[in-house]
Amino acid sequence: MGDLTSPTRLRRHRPPRAALVLVVAMVPLSLAGCTADAPSARERARAATDALCEDLGALRMDAGRMAGLGPRSRGRDELRDLREDVAHDLDLVTHSARGVRRARTRAVSDAYHQVARAIDGVPGGATGAQAGRHIRPQLEALDRAIAASQASVKC
């Protein structure tokens, strides 16, 4: 067998010198694309508004699911599950509204809290349709608040 420490065994593979020169020459060229212009203030504002509009749409859709409970639903229990979805949507709206002037999300938040209180007041044995009727006025107020917020940012 041979000596494991012989010079022929210890020799490491080195890339060809031309390849190293090529890689070193490409680094500045590849970094040139990284210095592209950052988005303008107008582009950032538009992106923030688009995100807010998307979040408001999701909130409106989930609130609509609360209003659409049928007789086969689980009533108050299903409303509580849907309330968690709406609360998550509201958190997203609140977060995305930070970068948007005129968002008017405070009214949306207040209306949501009225819906949450109304859900807590739904009797335990209520059917889905009864539960939906019980919270309908608060859901309508939430829908109006969402619509006003969407109109204020021109969604």
PDB file of C-alpha atoms in Angstrom:
ATOM      1  CA  MET A   1       0.000   0.000   0.000  1.00  0.00           C
ATOM      2  CA  GLY A   2       1.687   3.278   0.123  1.00  0.00           C
ATOM      3  CA  ASP A   3       2.383   5.919   2.664  1.00  0.00           C
ATOM      4  CA  LEU A   4      -0.798   7.906   3.365  1.00  0.00           C
ATOM      5  CA  THR A   5       1.183  11.060   3.974  1.00  0.00           C
ATOM      6  CA  SER A   6       3.033  10.956   0.719  1.00  0.00           C
ATOM      7  CA  PRO A   7       2.943  14.128  -1.382  1.00  0.00           C
ATOM      8  CA  THR A   8       0.801  12.510  -4.042  1.00  0.00           C
ATOM      9  CA  ARG A   9      -1.950  11.780  -1.506  1.00  0.00           C
ATOM     10  CA  LEU A  10      -1.928  15.216   0.155  1.00  0.00           C
ATOM     11  CA  ARG A  11      -2.175  17.242  -3.017  1.00  0.00           C
ATOM     12  CA  ARG A  12      -5.472  19.105  -3.066  1.00  0.00           C
ATOM     13  CA  HIS A  13      -7.540  19.774  -6.127  1.00  0.00           C
ATOM     14  CA  ARG A  14      -7.179  23.370  -7.243  1.00  0.00           C
ATOM     15  CA  PRO A  15      -9.479  24.974  -9.775  1.00  0.00           C
ATOM     16  CA  PRO A  16      -7.789  26.223 -12.903  1.00  0.00           C
ATOM     17  CA  ARG A  17      -6.378  29.732 -12.608  1.00  0.00           C
ATOM     18  CA  ALA A  18      -8.519  30.954 -15.502  1.00  0.00           C
ATOM     19  CA  ALA A  19     -11.683  29.921 -13.642  1.00  0.00           C
ATOM     20  CA  LEU A  20     -10.630  31.935 -10.586  1.00  0.00           C
ATOM     21  CA  VAL A  21      -9.986  34.998 -12.713  1.00  0.00           C
ATOM     22  CA  LEU A  22     -13.385  34.605 -14.332  1.00  0.00           C
ATOM     23  CA  VAL A  23     -15.174  34.288 -10.962  1.00  0.00           C
ATOM     24  CA  VAL A  24     -13.356  37.309  -9.530  1.00  0.00           C
ATOM     25  CA  ALA A  25     -14.241  39.327 -12.616  1.00  0.00           C
ATOM     26  CA  MET A  26     -17.932  38.347 -12.397  1.00  0.00           C
ATOM     27  CA  VAL A  27     -18.449  39.399  -8.763  1.00  0.00           C
ATOM     28  CA  PRO A  28     -18.610  43.163  -9.430  1.00  0.00           C
ATOM     29  CA  LEU A  29     -20.886  42.583 -12.396  1.00  0.00           C
ATOM     30  CA  SER A  30     -23.286  40.457 -10.389  1.00  0.00           C
ATOM     31  CA  LEU A  31     -23.377  42.994  -7.573  1.00  0.00           C
ATOM     32  CA  ALA A  32     -24.278  45.749 -10.010  1.00  0.00           C
ATOM     33  CA  GLY A  33     -27.817  44.354 -10.141  1.00  0.00           C
ATOM     34  CA  CYS A  34     -28.068  44.586  -6.367  1.00  0.00           C
ATOM     35  CA  THR A  35     -27.729  48.335  -6.449  1.00  0.00           C
ATOM     36  CA  ALA A  36     -30.910  48.800  -8.465  1.00  0.00           C
ATOM     37  CA  ASP A  37     -33.033  51.721  -7.500  1.00  0.00           C
ATOM     38  CA  ALA A  38     -35.040  51.213  -4.345  1.00  0.00           C
ATOM     39  CA  PRO A  39     -38.790  51.644  -4.696  1.00  0.00           C
ATOM     40  CA  SER A  40     -39.884  55.246  -4.604  1.00  0.00           C
ATOM     41  CA  ALA A  41     -42.076  56.608  -1.835  1.00  0.00           C
ATOM     42  CA  ARG A  42     -45.014  56.530  -4.223  1.00  0.00           C
ATOM     43  CA  GLU A  43     -44.409  52.842  -5.048  1.00  0.00           C
ATOM     44  CA  ARG A  44     -44.123  51.958  -1.371  1.00  0.00           C
ATOM     45  CA  ALA A  45     -47.349  53.817  -0.589  1.00  0.00           C
ATOM     46  CA  ARG A  46     -49.145  52.028  -3.430  1.00  0.00           C
ATOM     47  CA  ALA A  47     -47.888  48.638  -2.227  1.00  0.00           C
ATOM     48  CA  ALA A  48     -49.036  49.426   1.328  1.00  0.00           C
ATOM     49  CA  THR A  49     -52.451  50.487   0.052  1.00  0.00           C
ATOM     50  CA  ASP A  50     -52.752  47.324  -2.037  1.00  0.00           C
ATOM     51  CA  ALA A  51     -51.896  45.172   0.990  1.00  0.00           C
ATOM     52  CA  LEU A  52     -54.454  47.016   3.115  1.00  0.00           C
ATOM     53  CA  CYS A  53     -57.117  46.602   0.443  1.00  0.00           C
ATOM     54  CA  GLU A  54     -56.419  42.887   0.239  1.00  0.00           C
ATOM     55  CA  ASP A  55     -56.631  42.524   4.024  1.00  0.00           C
ATOM     56  CA  LEU A  56     -59.853  44.536   4.193  1.00  0.00           C
ATOM     57  CA  GLY A  57     -61.343  42.295   1.504  1.00  0.00           C
ATOM     58  CA  ALA A  58     -60.442  39.168   3.484  1.00  0.00           C
ATOM     59  CA  LEU A  59     -61.952  40.699   6.629  1.00  0.00           C
ATOM     60  CA  ARG A  60     -65.152  41.540   4.788  1.00  0.00           C
ATOM     61  CA  MET A  61     -65.387  38.033   3.360  1.00  0.00           C
ATOM     62  CA  ASP A  62     -64.927  36.344   6.752  1.00  0.00           C
ATOM     63  CA  ALA A  63     -67.439  38.692   8.378  1.00  0.00           C
ATOM     64  CA  GLY A  64     -69.858  37.757   5.608  1.00  0.00           C
ATOM     65  CA  ARG A  65     -69.416  34.097   6.509  1.00  0.00           C
ATOM     66  CA  MET A  66     -70.715  34.973   9.979  1.00  0.00           C
ATOM     67  CA  ALA A  67     -73.824  36.514   8.491  1.00  0.00           C
ATOM     68  CA  GLY A  68     -74.393  33.499   6.279  1.00  0.00           C
ATOM     69  CA  LEU A  69     -74.781  30.871   8.978  1.00  0.00           C
ATOM     70  CA  GLY A  70     -77.554  28.454   8.132  1.00  0.00           C
ATOM     71  CA  PRO A  71     -79.804  26.230  10.205  1.00  0.00           C
ATOM     72  CA  ARG A  72     -77.351  23.322   9.987  1.00  0.00           C
ATOM     73  CA  SER A  73     -74.459  25.246  11.528  1.00  0.00           C
ATOM     74  CA  ARG A  74     -73.329  24.833  15.118  1.00  0.00           C
ATOM     75  CA  GLY A  75     -74.707  28.225  16.142  1.00  0.00           C
ATOM     76  CA  ARG A  76     -72.724  29.987  18.842  1.00  0.00           C
ATOM     77  CA  ASP A  77     -69.780  27.575  18.644  1.00  0.00           C
ATOM     78  CA  GLU A  78     -69.362  28.164  14.927  1.00  0.00           C
ATOM     79  CA  LEU A  79     -69.655  31.914  15.446  1.00  0.00           C
ATOM     80  CA  ARG A  80     -66.842  31.755  17.971  1.00  0.00           C
ATOM     81  CA  ASP A  81     -64.663  29.851  15.487  1.00  0.00           C
ATOM     82  CA  LEU A  82     -65.418  32.417  12.800  1.00  0.00           C
ATOM     83  CA  ARG A  83     -64.710  35.214  15.281  1.00  0.00           C
ATOM     84  CA  GLU A  84     -61.133  33.912  15.548  1.00  0.00           C
ATOM     85  CA  ASP A  85     -60.762  34.134  11.761  1.00  0.00           C
ATOM     86  CA  VAL A  86     -62.135  37.670  11.770  1.00  0.00           C
ATOM     87  CA  ALA A  87     -59.846  38.647  14.666  1.00  0.00           C
ATOM     88  CA  HIS A  88     -56.852  37.365  12.691  1.00  0.00           C
ATOM     89  CA  ASP A  89     -57.982  39.377   9.655  1.00  0.00           C
ATOM     90  CA  LEU A  90     -58.365  42.451  11.843  1.00  0.00           C
ATOM     91  CA  ASP A  91     -54.785  42.025  13.097  1.00  0.00           C
ATOM     92  CA  LEU A  92     -53.594  41.928   9.487  1.00  0.00           C
ATOM     93  CA  VAL A  93     -55.626  45.038   8.660  1.00  0.00           C
ATOM     94  CA  THR A  94     -54.231  46.884  11.665  1.00  0.00           C
ATOM     95  CA  HIS A  95     -50.684  45.944  10.713  1.00  0.00           C
ATOM     96  CA  SER A  96     -51.035  46.865   7.042  1.00  0.00           C
ATOM     97  CA  ALA A  97     -52.798  50.138   7.880  1.00  0.00           C
ATOM     98  CA  ARG A  98     -49.698  51.477   9.606  1.00  0.00           C
ATOM     99  CA  GLY A  99     -48.196  52.458   6.273  1.00  0.00           C
ATOM    100  CA  VAL A 100     -51.354  54.023   4.857  1.00  0.00           C
ATOM    101  CA  ARG A 101     -52.694  57.461   5.585  1.00  0.00           C
ATOM    102  CA  ARG A 102     -56.466  57.862   5.644  1.00  0.00           C
ATOM    103  CA  ALA A 103     -56.962  54.169   6.417  1.00  0.00           C
ATOM    104  CA  ARG A 104     -59.785  54.784   8.935  1.00  0.00           C
ATOM    105  CA  THR A 105     -59.289  51.371  10.514  1.00  0.00           C
ATOM    106  CA  ARG A 106     -60.130  52.547  14.020  1.00  0.00           C
ATOM    107  CA  ALA A 107     -63.832  52.406  13.158  1.00  0.00           C
ATOM    108  CA  VAL A 108     -63.342  48.882  11.777  1.00  0.00           C
ATOM    109  CA  SER A 109     -61.698  47.790  15.004  1.00  0.00           C
ATOM    110  CA  ASP A 110     -64.454  49.335  17.118  1.00  0.00           C
ATOM    111  CA  ALA A 111     -67.141  47.655  15.011  1.00  0.00           C
ATOM    112  CA  TYR A 112     -65.375  44.299  15.343  1.00  0.00           C
ATOM    113  CA  HIS A 113     -65.379  44.614  19.137  1.00  0.00           C
ATOM    114  CA  GLN A 114     -69.146  45.211  19.031  1.00  0.00           C
ATOM    115  CA  VAL A 115     -69.534  42.014  16.980  1.00  0.00           C
ATOM    116  CA  ALA A 116     -67.396  40.086  19.471  1.00  0.00           C
ATOM    117  CA  ARG A 117     -69.551  41.279  22.359  1.00  0.00           C
ATOM    118  CA  ALA A 118     -72.722  40.337  20.475  1.00  0.00           C
ATOM    119  CA  ILE A 119     -71.339  36.833  19.851  1.00  0.00           C
ATOM    120  CA  ASP A 120     -70.725  36.442  23.568  1.00  0.00           C
ATOM    121  CA  GLY A 121     -74.393  37.357  24.109  1.00  0.00           C
ATOM    122  CA  VAL A 122     -75.758  34.650  21.784  1.00  0.00           C
ATOM    123  CA  PRO A 123     -77.723  32.042  23.782  1.00  0.00           C
ATOM    124  CA  GLY A 124     -76.077  28.635  24.027  1.00  0.00           C
ATOM    125  CA  GLY A 125     -78.801  26.656  22.269  1.00  0.00           C
ATOM    126  CA  ALA A 126     -79.249  29.059  19.364  1.00  0.00           C
ATOM    127  CA  THR A 127     -79.202  27.637  15.855  1.00  0.00           C
ATOM    128  CA  GLY A 128     -76.952  29.155  13.236  1.00  0.00           C
ATOM    129  CA  ALA A 129     -79.790  31.154  11.732  1.00  0.00           C
ATOM    130  CA  GLN A 130     -80.854  32.460  15.157  1.00  0.00           C
ATOM    131  CA  ALA A 131     -77.265  33.352  16.030  1.00  0.00           C
ATOM    132  CA  GLY A 132     -76.873  35.148  12.710  1.00  0.00           C
ATOM    133  CA  ARG A 133     -80.031  37.178  13.331  1.00  0.00           C
ATOM    134  CA  HIS A 134     -78.811  38.014  16.840  1.00  0.00           C
ATOM    135  CA  ILE A 135     -75.574  39.609  15.619  1.00  0.00           C
ATOM    136  CA  ARG A 136     -76.841  40.998  12.281  1.00  0.00           C
ATOM    137  CA  PRO A 137     -76.946  44.688  13.374  1.00  0.00           C
ATOM    138  CA  GLN A 138     -73.327  44.529  14.571  1.00  0.00           C
ATOM    139  CA  LEU A 139     -72.231  42.727  11.399  1.00  0.00           C
ATOM    140  CA  GLU A 140     -73.910  45.402   9.293  1.00  0.00           C
ATOM    141  CA  ALA A 141     -72.049  48.090  11.246  1.00  0.00           C
ATOM    142  CA  LEU A 142     -68.779  46.202  10.688  1.00  0.00           C
ATOM    143  CA  ASP A 143     -69.502  45.933   6.976  1.00  0.00           C
ATOM    144  CA  ARG A 144     -70.185  49.681   6.761  1.00  0.00           C
ATOM    145  CA  ALA A 145     -66.933  50.430   8.621  1.00  0.00           C
ATOM    146  CA  ILE A 146     -64.968  48.178   6.262  1.00  0.00           C
ATOM    147  CA  ALA A 147     -66.613  49.797   3.235  1.00  0.00           C
ATOM    148  CA  ALA A 148     -65.773  53.272   4.564  1.00  0.00           C
ATOM    149  CA  SER A 149     -62.153  52.257   5.106  1.00  0.00           C
ATOM    150  CA  GLN A 150     -61.966  50.803   1.609  1.00  0.00           C
ATOM    151  CA  ALA A 151     -63.447  53.980   0.153  1.00  0.00           C
ATOM    152  CA  SER A 152     -61.038  56.188   2.108  1.00  0.00           C
ATOM    153  CA  VAL A 153     -58.009  54.505   0.548  1.00  0.00           C
ATOM    154  CA  LYS A 154     -59.729  53.987  -2.826  1.00  0.00           C
ATOM    155  CA  CYS A 155     -59.631  50.191  -2.955  1.00  0.00           C
TER     156      CYS A 155
END
